[in-house]
Amino acid sequence: MNQPSMPFLPHAQPGESPLSLLRRAALGNGYPSLISFAFSMNPYLDYSDTGLGTLARSPLLFRATCATLGMPEDEVNLVVYERCGCGRMDHLLWNGLQVAPGDLQFRRSRMCIACYLEHGYAFAEWDHVAAYSCAQHKVLLTDACPVCHAPWDWNRTPFSCGCDPEAMAHRQQTCSKEPAGLLHRLVEQQEQAGLRLYTALHSVVNWWRALGLIDPGVPLVTALASLLHGNWPEEPDAPTGPPAGEALHPRTLLAPLLASRDADLVAHGTLLLAKPSRHQWTGQLGDITWHQHTAMAVLGIGRVPFARLKKDGHLLSADRHRIRAVSVNALLLLASHHVEKQETADPLPILLARYRNRSLSAVISSIVNREGSQPSISEASPSDYVQDKGGQTAGGKSEGPYFTLAEATRRLKTNPESVRGVISAGLLQAKRGGHTNAVQWLIEEEALRAFDRRYVFGSTVAREQGASPTTFSNRLRSAGAVPVSGPGIDSGATFLFLREEIEKLDLESIREAPYSSPAGRKTAAARRKSTDQMTTALAAESLGVDPRAVRTIVSQGWITPLDREARYLSFRKAEVLSLAARLNQNYQDLEIAAEATGQSVHAFRRTWIDTGFINGHRFGNRTIIAYSDLQKVLSVWDEAATGTEIGKQLGRHRYLCSNLKKMGRLKPCYVLGTGSKKVFLYPRNDPLLRHYQLDT
C-alpha cells in the first residue's frame, strides 16, 4: 500500500544526518512533527520518540521510508548508516568508521547553531554520543536553546521556541582549538582505533561526572582531550567548596577502561596509571555496584584470589554477581599504603607477588590486624610465615589476641564447617571481625584452648586412629560415648564428644570390634509391607511425574503422605489413584493449551495467566490449566486476538494494531490485566484490518 511521492523532496547533502534529511522533508510538506511524518511514510515504525532512533539505526527501515517518500536511491546512500553485518546489534558505518549502535544517540538533537544557520541541516558527526564541540566555530554543541533553555529533540525544528537565532549563536559556550577538533580530526583521518579509544574515554569522563568530580555545567571535552593524549587533566574540574566524599584510587577512576575487553583500551589505562596524578581525587561512590568482572579488572587480580577476598568478607557483595564499588576502592587504598610509592598504581598484584606463600586474603587480614600496633606488611619479612599443607598461613605467633576461623580449624584438626557449627551451638565463644571485615569470625586464644581441653571432634579421633570419620563416630556412640553436638542434635556438622569420655575408652578395640548402628535401621525383610500403600516411586509412576518431583507435589498440597518427617515418603493408594484420575479428567498441560491457541508457551502465559484471566496451577515442575479455563480462552480467542497474532495473519509488523490504536483508528474489544501486565485483544474481523492485508 505505497503512497505517492510527496510534493517537496529535499536533496541529501554529504555528511548530513539521516534524521536531518527526514526532518527537512517533514517541514517542507507541512507536517507538525517528524514522528507523524515518518509514521505516515512507514506504518511499521513504533509511534514514539524512541522509534526515531530505531529508524536512524536500521538501514532497512530508513530505505523503505525514503522509498515511500520518493527519494532517489543515490541520495539515500549519501546519508544512510549501513550495517556491517546482518545482526540487529552489528556495528554501523558512520562517516566511514564502524561504531556500535549505542554510540549514536537520537533522543536529543545536538548542534552548532552557527553551522545550522549557515548550512540549513544537521551534520552526521553530531549524532555520535561523544560529540561535544564544533571544530569550525570552536564552540560546544548544545541540545537546548541557550536563551530560554527549551530542550531540542529530533521531532521538531531547533528554533521552534521562538528565540532569536542570532542571540542563540552568541550565547554558545566557546572551547579551545585542540579539544574542539578532536572528533572531527579522527573522522577526517579515518582513525578507527582512535575513535574506539575516544568513545571509551567518553564513558570515563561520564563516570567522573557521576562521581561528582566534574560539575554538570563544566564541559567534558577538556578532560577527555588530556586523557586521549595519555595524561591526567592538569587541574580537575572539581565542584567548588570543600572536598566531599571518600578518597578515590586511580584504578577506581579508570574502571570503564580497565574493565574493557579490548586490549588496546586496557593498555591505555595502564599508561595513565604509570603517570600518577598530582591531585587527590575525592568523590561519592554511594551505592554504586560493579559486576564481578569489573571488580576483578579494577583490582587487577584473578578469579581465585578474588573469590577468597569475597568469601572472607574483604569485599562487600550487593547480590550474587555484583560487588559494592566502595569496598573495592577501600581495598585498593588500604593496599596502596603498604607498598612503595611507585607501586601504588597496581598494589594488590604487588602484594600477591611479594608474599607468594600466602593467600592475598591472608595478607589483607594481616594489614587489618597489624595496622596501628605492628610494622606495615611491606616492612615484614615473608619468612615470618610458613604455609601448611592446606595452603593456609601459620605464623610463629597469632595475628593479634584473636584466632581467625582458618587458624582455629588447624589447631582443632577439623574443617571450617565443624567449627562454625560449634560456634552456632554456643559451645565455642567467638565474635565477628573488625571494622573492614564484619563477617569474619574471631576467637580468643583462651576460649579456644578451653574448648580444646574439654571437647574433641569424632572426625579428629578417627583420623588419629586411621579410620573413617563417619563409621568411627558411630562406633564411639555404640561403645557408650554420648555426643554433645552433631547431626540430629543441634546445628553441628560433625559429632563432638567430651574428651574425658573418649580418653576412658579402648579406641583400638573399638576400631576392630563389630558394632550395631545407633540409627536402629531395620532390614528390608522386617519393614512393613501393605497393599493399601504406595511408595514414592509407585506414586510418581501413577501421577506421570519424576520421583524427585513428588516432594514438591506434597509441598504444593496436592497429596498428603502418611508421615511427612519420614526419609522415604509413602502414600495411601486410593488417594494417589483419585488424584491421577482428577488430573486426567479436569486439567491440561500448559504446552498443550498453548498449542490449541497457536501461541507460544510464553505468549499464552503472558496473555491469559499473567493478566489473571485464568489461573495456572503448579503441579511439580509443570504448569497445568483447568479444562473449563481453556474453553473460556478458546471462546474469546475465536473472535479476538493480540496485536502480534493479527500482525502475523496480515503479514504485517506486530506493532500495527498498537499504532492504529494510538492514532484512534482501532479500539480493542478486550482489555486483560492492569498496569504493566495489561494486554489488549483486538477484533479479528474489524473492517479496517482488511485494508492492511498483504497479498500472498
XYZ file of C-alpha atoms in Angstrom:
696
model
C 0.000 0.000 0.000
C 2.619 2.571 -1.156
C 1.712 6.229 -1.107
C 2.625 8.618 -3.986
C 5.720 10.829 -3.756
C 5.448 13.942 -1.589
C 5.297 17.442 -3.171
C 8.591 18.532 -1.560
C 11.696 16.351 -1.791
C 14.869 17.691 -0.115
C 18.261 16.949 -1.644
C 20.544 14.927 0.629
C 23.827 16.610 1.481
C 27.142 14.783 2.052
C 27.743 14.395 5.781
C 24.113 15.076 6.713
C 22.384 13.170 9.499
C 19.647 10.734 8.331
C 17.070 12.263 10.660
C 18.019 15.753 9.482
C 17.067 14.789 5.921
C 13.685 13.423 7.057
C 13.069 16.440 9.288
C 13.581 18.783 6.338
C 11.127 16.665 4.321
C 8.559 16.808 7.129
C 8.796 20.608 7.496
C 8.692 21.123 3.737
C 5.495 19.086 3.411
C 3.694 20.789 6.293
C 3.916 18.057 8.937
C 3.978 19.349 12.540
C 6.393 16.666 13.789
C 8.946 14.261 12.378
C 7.431 11.165 14.032
C 3.992 11.759 12.468
C 5.623 12.260 9.058
C 7.803 9.124 9.364
C 4.842 7.022 10.518
C 2.735 8.187 7.599
C 5.529 7.028 5.282
C 6.106 3.707 7.096
C 3.435 2.301 9.472
C 5.902 -0.352 10.670
C 7.520 2.277 12.900
C 6.706 2.459 16.583
C 4.856 5.742 17.147
C 7.173 7.074 19.880
C 10.325 9.165 20.355
C 12.451 6.029 20.560
C 11.070 5.000 17.179
C 13.143 7.765 15.557
C 16.348 6.236 16.929
C 15.278 2.850 15.574
C 14.615 4.427 12.189
C 18.064 6.054 12.022
C 19.903 2.896 13.138
C 18.024 0.498 10.820
C 19.081 0.858 7.168
C 16.153 -1.323 6.011
C 13.534 0.852 7.722
C 15.234 4.059 6.597
C 15.434 2.953 2.956
C 11.798 1.810 2.968
C 10.679 5.173 4.393
C 12.709 7.131 1.828
C 11.386 4.918 -0.988
C 7.798 5.743 0.020
C 8.790 9.399 0.118
C 10.005 9.058 -3.493
C 13.636 9.930 -2.811
C 16.238 8.673 -5.318
C 18.396 5.793 -4.085
C 21.690 7.558 -4.796
C 20.718 10.401 -2.455
C 19.644 7.941 0.243
C 23.071 6.311 0.007
C 24.669 9.653 0.978
C 23.137 9.681 4.459
C 22.074 6.141 5.429
C 24.014 4.343 8.188
C 24.798 0.971 6.622
C 25.126 -2.086 8.849
C 28.390 -4.044 8.830
C 26.624 -7.388 9.348
C 23.179 -8.942 9.344
C 22.548 -8.881 13.112
C 20.494 -6.276 14.943
C 23.454 -5.318 17.172
C 26.145 -5.369 14.466
C 28.178 -2.208 14.025
C 27.075 0.649 11.770
C 29.122 2.590 9.237
C 29.164 6.209 10.440
C 31.237 8.634 8.342
C 33.235 5.657 7.046
C 34.034 4.325 10.543
C 32.477 1.425 12.444
C 30.511 2.328 15.581
C 28.266 0.320 17.898
C 24.527 1.160 17.677
C 24.670 2.552 21.212
C 27.423 5.001 20.213
C 24.865 7.011 18.235
C 22.226 8.959 20.166
C 18.971 10.403 18.787
C 16.988 11.255 21.911
C 18.163 14.898 21.851
C 19.197 16.988 18.836
C 22.675 18.490 19.400
C 24.127 21.077 17.056
C 26.300 24.085 16.451
C 23.816 26.903 15.862
C 26.180 28.827 13.554
C 26.690 25.758 11.329
C 22.945 25.061 11.218
C 22.170 28.649 10.233
C 24.854 28.503 7.533
C 24.043 25.096 6.000
C 20.413 24.504 6.983
C 20.848 20.908 8.139
C 22.408 18.887 10.980
C 25.694 17.041 10.486
C 26.012 13.275 10.967
C 29.100 13.984 13.088
C 26.810 15.408 15.778
C 24.958 12.082 16.124
C 27.893 10.492 17.937
C 27.398 10.141 21.674
C 30.828 11.719 22.332
C 30.327 14.733 20.012
C 30.920 17.735 22.264
C 32.138 20.595 20.071
C 32.256 22.179 16.631
C 35.718 22.158 15.063
C 34.930 25.104 12.752
C 33.485 27.625 15.228
C 35.279 26.384 18.396
C 32.040 26.205 20.411
C 30.376 23.452 22.421
C 27.394 21.722 20.846
C 24.079 22.382 22.574
C 20.866 20.372 22.787
C 18.762 23.181 24.261
C 18.111 26.826 23.460
C 20.891 28.946 25.075
C 18.356 31.747 25.662
C 15.228 30.093 27.094
C 16.791 26.638 27.760
C 13.959 24.801 25.978
C 15.218 21.290 25.068
C 15.622 20.307 21.422
C 14.734 16.916 20.021
C 14.537 15.470 16.524
C 10.773 15.666 16.441
C 10.671 19.415 15.764
C 12.806 22.201 14.349
C 15.512 23.554 16.705
C 14.141 27.095 16.544
C 10.527 26.239 17.445
C 10.913 28.025 20.815
C 10.734 31.401 19.029
C 14.030 32.896 20.302
C 16.252 34.935 18.006
C 18.734 32.579 16.231
C 21.470 35.200 16.262
C 21.088 35.615 20.018
C 21.324 31.842 20.380
C 24.567 31.711 18.383
C 26.171 34.462 20.502
C 25.364 32.628 23.721
C 27.010 29.309 22.805
C 29.893 28.385 25.110
C 33.326 28.611 23.490
C 36.004 25.928 23.544
C 39.761 25.905 22.908
C 41.015 24.801 19.497
C 42.680 21.493 20.452
C 39.725 19.840 22.247
C 37.202 21.258 19.760
C 38.697 19.430 16.776
C 39.320 16.030 18.363
C 36.373 14.079 16.932
C 36.467 15.896 13.584
C 40.168 15.029 13.186
C 39.523 11.344 13.909
C 36.763 11.255 11.283
C 38.809 13.176 8.734
C 41.831 10.871 9.126
C 39.640 7.720 9.386
C 41.295 6.535 12.613
C 39.209 3.542 13.702
C 41.366 2.718 16.738
C 41.422 6.371 17.776
C 37.616 6.601 17.596
C 37.257 3.438 19.695
C 39.563 4.935 22.369
C 37.794 8.310 22.173
C 34.412 6.635 22.763
C 35.767 4.653 25.710
C 37.222 7.807 27.282
C 33.807 9.424 26.896
C 32.455 6.761 29.282
C 35.347 7.534 31.669
C 34.587 11.259 31.927
C 30.876 10.487 32.279
C 31.848 8.139 35.128
C 33.745 11.039 36.712
C 30.686 13.248 36.441
C 28.590 10.533 38.133
C 31.125 10.500 40.983
C 30.792 14.269 41.396
C 34.313 15.053 40.146
C 33.039 17.379 37.402
C 30.256 19.912 37.709
C 27.271 19.316 35.381
C 27.842 22.725 33.793
C 31.533 22.123 33.029
C 32.374 20.685 29.550
C 33.823 17.205 29.467
C 35.847 17.648 26.289
C 38.832 19.284 28.047
C 39.346 16.345 30.417
C 38.723 13.918 27.542
C 41.442 15.584 25.431
C 44.022 15.185 28.219
C 43.144 11.516 28.711
C 43.303 10.866 24.963
C 46.918 12.107 24.909
C 47.841 9.844 27.836
C 47.830 12.497 30.562
C 45.691 13.208 33.590
C 43.866 16.562 33.499
C 46.181 19.299 34.750
C 43.520 20.774 37.022
C 40.488 18.621 37.759
C 37.227 20.419 37.153
C 36.092 19.710 40.693
C 32.990 21.290 42.185
C 33.627 24.401 44.235
C 33.705 24.178 48.037
C 35.380 21.728 50.417
C 36.015 18.217 49.049
C 33.150 15.830 49.744
C 33.152 12.052 49.822
C 35.921 9.493 50.157
C 39.333 9.419 48.514
C 39.329 7.606 45.165
C 42.114 5.353 43.932
C 43.295 5.973 40.329
C 42.178 2.471 39.336
C 38.671 3.329 40.530
C 38.704 6.417 38.324
C 39.661 4.361 35.258
C 37.214 1.485 35.892
C 35.487 1.720 32.439
C 38.879 1.370 30.699
C 40.334 -1.376 32.890
C 37.147 -3.473 32.630
C 37.102 -3.307 28.832
C 37.606 -6.492 26.802
C 39.661 -4.501 24.284
C 43.383 -4.983 24.995
C 44.230 -1.575 23.492
C 41.867 0.216 25.880
C 43.286 -1.639 28.887
C 46.805 -0.747 27.692
C 45.842 2.940 27.555
C 44.503 2.704 31.106
C 47.810 1.139 32.196
C 49.637 4.022 30.515
C 47.616 6.543 32.501
C 48.267 4.648 35.752
C 52.000 4.843 35.049
C 51.695 8.659 35.202
C 50.312 9.319 38.685
C 48.051 12.320 39.037
C 49.257 15.220 41.161
C 45.796 15.751 42.592
C 43.855 13.958 45.318
C 40.552 12.856 43.852
C 37.528 12.593 46.130
C 34.006 11.589 45.153
C 30.804 9.854 46.165
C 30.631 6.134 45.328
C 27.439 5.731 47.361
C 25.505 2.580 46.456
C 27.228 2.024 43.102
C 27.827 -1.656 42.352
C 30.022 -3.419 39.788
C 29.790 -6.797 38.168
C 32.408 -9.259 39.389
C 34.269 -8.994 36.061
C 34.617 -5.225 36.504
C 35.657 -5.550 40.153
C 38.379 -8.096 39.275
C 39.694 -5.859 36.487
C 39.825 -2.809 38.761
C 41.619 -4.781 41.494
C 43.976 -6.281 38.922
C 43.700 -9.847 40.251
C 42.409 -13.190 39.025
C 39.344 -15.213 39.901
C 40.873 -17.347 42.682
C 42.221 -14.532 44.914
C 39.082 -12.515 44.176
C 36.817 -15.351 45.352
C 38.878 -15.709 48.540
C 38.647 -11.959 49.269
C 34.899 -12.106 48.730
C 34.464 -15.188 50.907
C 36.495 -13.704 53.785
C 34.441 -10.504 53.738
C 37.059 -8.082 52.396
C 34.689 -7.312 49.501
C 31.024 -6.489 50.102
C 28.503 -8.240 47.837
C 25.360 -6.430 46.697
C 23.953 -9.690 45.304
C 25.287 -12.930 43.861
C 27.260 -11.376 40.999
C 27.695 -7.716 41.995
C 30.214 -6.064 44.329
C 29.892 -2.691 46.054
C 32.359 -0.285 44.429
C 33.120 1.401 47.762
C 34.630 -1.832 49.135
C 36.822 -2.268 46.030
C 38.089 1.298 46.362
C 38.739 0.884 50.107
C 40.727 -2.306 49.461
C 42.878 -0.542 46.851
C 43.592 2.381 49.194
C 44.417 0.026 52.069
C 46.883 -1.960 49.936
C 48.425 1.234 48.495
C 49.509 2.351 51.975
C 51.662 -0.787 52.334
C 53.621 -0.771 49.088
C 56.239 1.571 47.678
C 55.068 4.881 46.260
C 55.870 3.878 42.671
C 53.838 0.675 43.110
C 50.546 2.255 44.227
C 49.061 2.045 40.714
C 48.846 -1.773 40.992
C 49.060 -2.580 44.718
C 47.290 -5.946 45.013
C 49.357 -7.829 42.378
C 52.490 -6.399 44.051
C 51.434 -7.832 47.422
C 50.445 -11.115 45.784
C 53.888 -11.443 44.151
C 55.771 -10.371 47.287
C 54.116 -12.931 49.569
C 53.874 -15.983 47.338
C 53.466 -18.341 50.289
C 50.353 -16.536 51.485
C 46.927 -16.012 50.065
C 46.047 -12.420 49.227
C 43.162 -12.549 51.696
C 45.563 -13.538 54.494
C 47.850 -10.628 53.550
C 44.951 -8.175 53.757
C 43.907 -9.667 57.116
C 47.463 -9.127 58.344
C 47.294 -5.481 57.345
C 43.985 -5.003 59.154
C 45.124 -6.739 62.354
C 48.602 -5.173 62.476
C 47.709 -1.627 61.466
C 48.488 0.822 64.250
C 50.423 -1.579 66.518
C 52.667 -3.635 64.227
C 55.021 -2.776 61.354
C 53.340 -2.457 57.976
C 53.201 -5.548 55.834
C 55.676 -4.002 53.386
C 58.255 -3.983 56.198
C 57.547 -7.543 57.432
C 59.700 -10.437 56.304
C 57.992 -13.122 54.234
C 59.985 -15.736 56.143
C 57.936 -14.942 59.263
C 55.154 -17.029 57.717
C 55.022 -20.717 56.810
C 52.456 -22.364 54.548
C 50.892 -25.573 55.803
C 49.615 -28.460 53.677
C 46.191 -26.907 53.339
C 47.556 -23.769 51.727
C 46.845 -21.616 54.811
C 49.401 -19.421 56.535
C 50.595 -20.183 60.023
C 52.825 -17.771 61.883
C 55.082 -18.225 64.844
C 52.596 -16.098 66.793
C 48.940 -15.263 66.342
C 47.941 -12.134 64.448
C 46.786 -10.198 67.474
C 44.840 -11.554 70.525
C 42.373 -13.497 68.345
C 42.487 -16.564 66.102
C 40.748 -16.492 62.738
C 38.458 -19.313 61.667
C 41.229 -20.810 59.491
C 43.710 -20.807 62.391
C 41.176 -22.344 64.782
C 40.434 -25.061 62.210
C 44.113 -26.020 62.031
C 44.506 -26.089 65.810
C 41.424 -28.303 66.301
C 42.415 -30.533 63.315
C 38.966 -30.392 61.727
C 37.192 -28.461 58.982
C 35.762 -24.889 58.963
C 32.147 -26.105 58.784
C 32.542 -28.066 62.010
C 33.991 -25.025 63.787
C 31.129 -22.858 62.560
C 28.699 -25.495 63.879
C 30.047 -25.425 67.447
C 30.103 -21.622 67.343
C 26.428 -21.591 66.334
C 25.659 -24.139 69.072
C 27.251 -21.835 71.673
C 29.969 -24.311 72.672
C 32.791 -22.085 71.392
C 32.720 -18.363 72.113
C 33.543 -16.148 69.118
C 32.737 -12.722 67.738
C 32.576 -11.087 64.349
C 35.599 -9.311 62.852
C 36.952 -5.762 62.753
C 35.945 -2.567 61.002
C 36.922 -3.694 57.493
C 35.835 -7.326 57.750
C 32.493 -7.507 59.503
C 31.746 -11.164 58.676
C 34.956 -12.903 59.773
C 34.878 -14.966 62.981
C 37.488 -14.064 65.636
C 38.099 -16.473 68.533
C 40.018 -15.579 71.697
C 43.066 -17.752 72.333
C 41.994 -18.688 75.872
C 38.478 -19.667 74.702
C 39.968 -21.894 72.004
C 42.348 -23.570 74.469
C 39.499 -24.196 76.952
C 37.354 -25.728 74.194
C 40.210 -27.996 73.076
C 40.805 -29.201 76.640
C 37.129 -30.151 77.134
C 35.918 -31.385 73.750
C 37.189 -33.415 70.797
C 35.663 -33.995 67.358
C 34.863 -37.562 66.370
C 36.486 -36.934 62.980
C 39.716 -35.876 64.722
C 39.801 -39.098 66.777
C 39.051 -41.141 63.636
C 41.965 -39.607 61.720
C 44.295 -40.326 64.632
C 43.165 -43.985 64.543
C 43.293 -44.208 60.746
C 39.560 -44.945 60.471
C 36.632 -43.466 58.567
C 35.254 -40.378 60.411
C 31.604 -41.373 59.839
C 31.984 -45.033 60.782
C 34.205 -44.352 63.776
C 31.828 -41.762 65.243
C 29.077 -44.403 65.097
C 31.428 -46.926 66.748
C 32.070 -44.460 69.565
C 28.333 -43.985 70.044
C 27.829 -47.782 70.091
C 30.511 -48.031 72.760
C 28.537 -45.676 75.015
C 30.067 -42.282 74.231
C 27.295 -39.665 74.141
C 27.890 -36.804 71.676
C 27.174 -33.278 72.921
C 26.814 -31.834 69.414
C 26.380 -33.084 65.872
C 23.835 -34.064 63.197
C 20.381 -34.591 64.639
C 21.367 -32.923 67.941
C 21.936 -29.267 67.014
C 23.466 -27.260 64.168
C 26.796 -29.117 64.393
C 28.141 -30.662 61.198
C 30.346 -33.255 62.989
C 29.827 -35.295 66.170
C 31.539 -33.680 69.176
C 32.389 -35.657 72.341
C 33.699 -34.883 75.821
C 37.440 -35.512 75.779
C 37.425 -37.202 79.180
C 34.863 -39.784 77.994
C 36.889 -40.614 74.886
C 40.114 -40.988 76.874
C 38.469 -43.705 79.035
C 37.681 -45.877 76.003
C 39.896 -48.502 74.353
C 39.942 -46.915 70.907
C 41.928 -49.696 69.231
C 39.432 -52.354 70.340
C 36.504 -50.193 69.252
C 38.045 -49.771 65.813
C 38.413 -53.557 65.290
C 35.249 -54.862 67.023
C 31.870 -55.251 65.237
C 29.180 -52.763 66.197
C 25.433 -52.177 65.819
C 24.299 -48.934 64.224
C 22.743 -46.446 66.684
C 20.284 -45.473 63.969
C 18.400 -48.713 64.548
C 17.703 -49.251 60.832
C 15.507 -52.265 60.152
C 16.282 -54.830 57.497
C 14.299 -54.823 54.290
C 12.553 -58.057 55.291
C 11.443 -56.546 58.594
C 9.909 -53.461 57.047
C 6.172 -53.294 56.967
C 4.542 -54.116 53.687
C 0.980 -53.142 52.856
C -1.121 -53.367 49.722
C -3.088 -50.196 50.575
C 0.045 -48.009 50.486
C 2.267 -46.707 47.723
C 5.963 -45.854 47.777
C 7.292 -42.639 46.274
C 8.356 -44.416 43.091
C 4.936 -46.031 42.535
C 3.135 -42.744 43.280
C 5.328 -40.947 40.759
C 4.590 -43.583 38.129
C 0.831 -43.275 38.708
C 0.925 -39.463 38.508
C 3.252 -39.400 35.496
C 5.993 -37.349 37.159
C 9.622 -37.834 38.105
C 10.118 -39.378 41.602
C 12.175 -36.334 42.587
C 9.126 -34.107 41.996
C 6.911 -35.974 44.466
C 8.093 -33.957 47.474
C 7.350 -30.765 45.531
C 3.811 -32.017 44.839
C 3.418 -32.714 48.561
C 4.577 -29.190 49.456
C 2.090 -27.793 46.887
C -0.770 -29.507 48.745
C -1.931 -31.920 46.033
C -1.403 -35.015 48.171
C -0.629 -35.845 51.816
C 1.940 -38.523 52.840
C 1.438 -40.859 55.757
C 4.457 -39.377 57.567
C 5.898 -36.039 56.429
C 9.046 -36.470 58.521
C 9.923 -39.905 57.133
C 13.022 -40.216 54.982
C 11.106 -42.217 52.365
C 7.546 -40.999 51.843
C 4.613 -43.363 51.443
C 1.021 -42.592 50.423
C -2.458 -44.068 50.574
C -3.060 -45.889 47.313
C -6.667 -44.715 46.977
C -5.665 -41.049 47.359
C -2.954 -41.316 44.690
C -5.260 -43.021 42.181
C -8.004 -40.454 42.868
C -5.601 -37.590 42.173
C -4.388 -39.225 38.951
C -7.982 -39.600 37.693
C -8.798 -35.994 38.615
C -5.767 -34.705 36.707
C -6.637 -36.686 33.570
C -10.261 -35.530 33.555
C -10.023 -31.866 34.616
C -6.589 -30.488 33.683
C -4.368 -29.984 30.662
C -0.649 -29.175 30.412
C 0.271 -25.568 29.615
C 2.170 -26.620 26.458
C -0.897 -28.387 25.004
C -3.167 -25.468 25.924
C -0.835 -23.018 24.178
C -0.753 -25.252 21.103
C -4.588 -25.157 20.954
C -4.459 -21.345 20.512
C -1.463 -21.381 18.184
C 0.578 -19.292 20.649
C 3.944 -19.980 22.182
C 4.050 -21.015 25.835
C 5.471 -17.612 26.796
C 2.794 -15.726 24.823
C -0.014 -17.872 26.275
C 1.235 -17.252 29.823
C 1.656 -13.518 29.163
C -1.830 -13.170 27.601
C -4.022 -15.287 29.835
C -2.306 -16.264 33.107
C -0.251 -13.164 33.984
C -3.281 -10.953 33.334
C -5.455 -13.007 35.722
C -7.947 -14.091 33.062
C -7.384 -17.729 34.042
C -5.323 -19.497 36.704
C -2.275 -21.643 36.100
C -1.638 -24.345 38.679
C 1.811 -25.662 39.542
C 1.990 -29.458 39.651
C 5.551 -30.424 40.470
C 7.707 -28.706 37.880
C 4.815 -28.418 35.389
C 2.072 -25.837 34.913
C -1.427 -27.187 34.263
C -4.647 -25.468 33.160
C -8.206 -26.450 34.053
C -10.292 -27.629 31.054
C -13.008 -25.105 31.951
C -10.470 -22.271 31.796
C -9.145 -23.496 28.444
C -12.665 -23.484 26.951
C -13.089 -19.941 28.270
C -9.885 -18.891 26.499
C -10.836 -20.528 23.204
C -14.251 -18.828 23.139
C -12.575 -15.405 23.401
C -9.766 -16.352 21.005
C -12.234 -17.187 18.224
C -13.386 -13.558 17.994
C -10.355 -11.573 19.210
C -6.562 -11.842 19.206
C -3.459 -9.982 20.317
C -1.777 -7.431 18.083
C 1.083 -9.855 17.480
C -1.271 -12.595 16.259
C -3.207 -10.210 13.979
C 0.012 -8.782 12.560
C 1.184 -12.311 11.793
C -2.065 -13.140 9.985
C -1.923 -9.935 7.936
C 1.773 -10.327 7.134
C 2.434 -7.057 8.941
C 4.574 -5.914 11.858
C 3.381 -6.794 15.362
C 3.118 -3.063 16.216
C 0.424 -2.473 13.565
C -2.580 -2.746 15.926
C -0.953 -0.757 18.735
C -0.018 2.039 16.326
C -3.558 2.125 14.886
C -4.863 2.290 18.456
C -2.584 5.270 19.256
C -3.967 7.033 16.178
C -7.546 6.383 17.367
C -8.459 4.234 14.375
C -8.746 0.856 16.123
C -10.245 0.001 19.501
C -9.576 -3.181 21.488
C -12.573 -5.332 22.332
C -10.989 -6.857 25.460
C -8.538 -5.373 27.966
C -6.973 -8.037 30.182
C -4.935 -7.259 33.302
C -3.784 -3.932 34.695
C -0.613 -1.854 34.810
C 2.465 -3.283 33.127
C 0.700 -6.639 32.620
C -2.143 -5.153 30.569
C -2.908 -6.946 27.286
C -5.199 -5.641 24.522
C -7.236 -8.013 22.338
C -8.465 -6.643 19.016
C -11.417 -7.889 16.928
C -10.273 -10.274 14.220
C -12.990 -9.184 11.755
C -12.599 -5.421 12.052
C -13.131 -3.921 8.543
C -10.139 -1.601 8.972
C -7.738 -4.548 9.139
C -8.749 -5.756 5.664
C -7.022 -2.709 4.138
C -3.705 -3.837 5.652
C -3.883 -7.425 4.386
C -0.838 -8.186 2.228
C -1.419 -10.346 -0.834
C 0.313 -13.711 -0.555
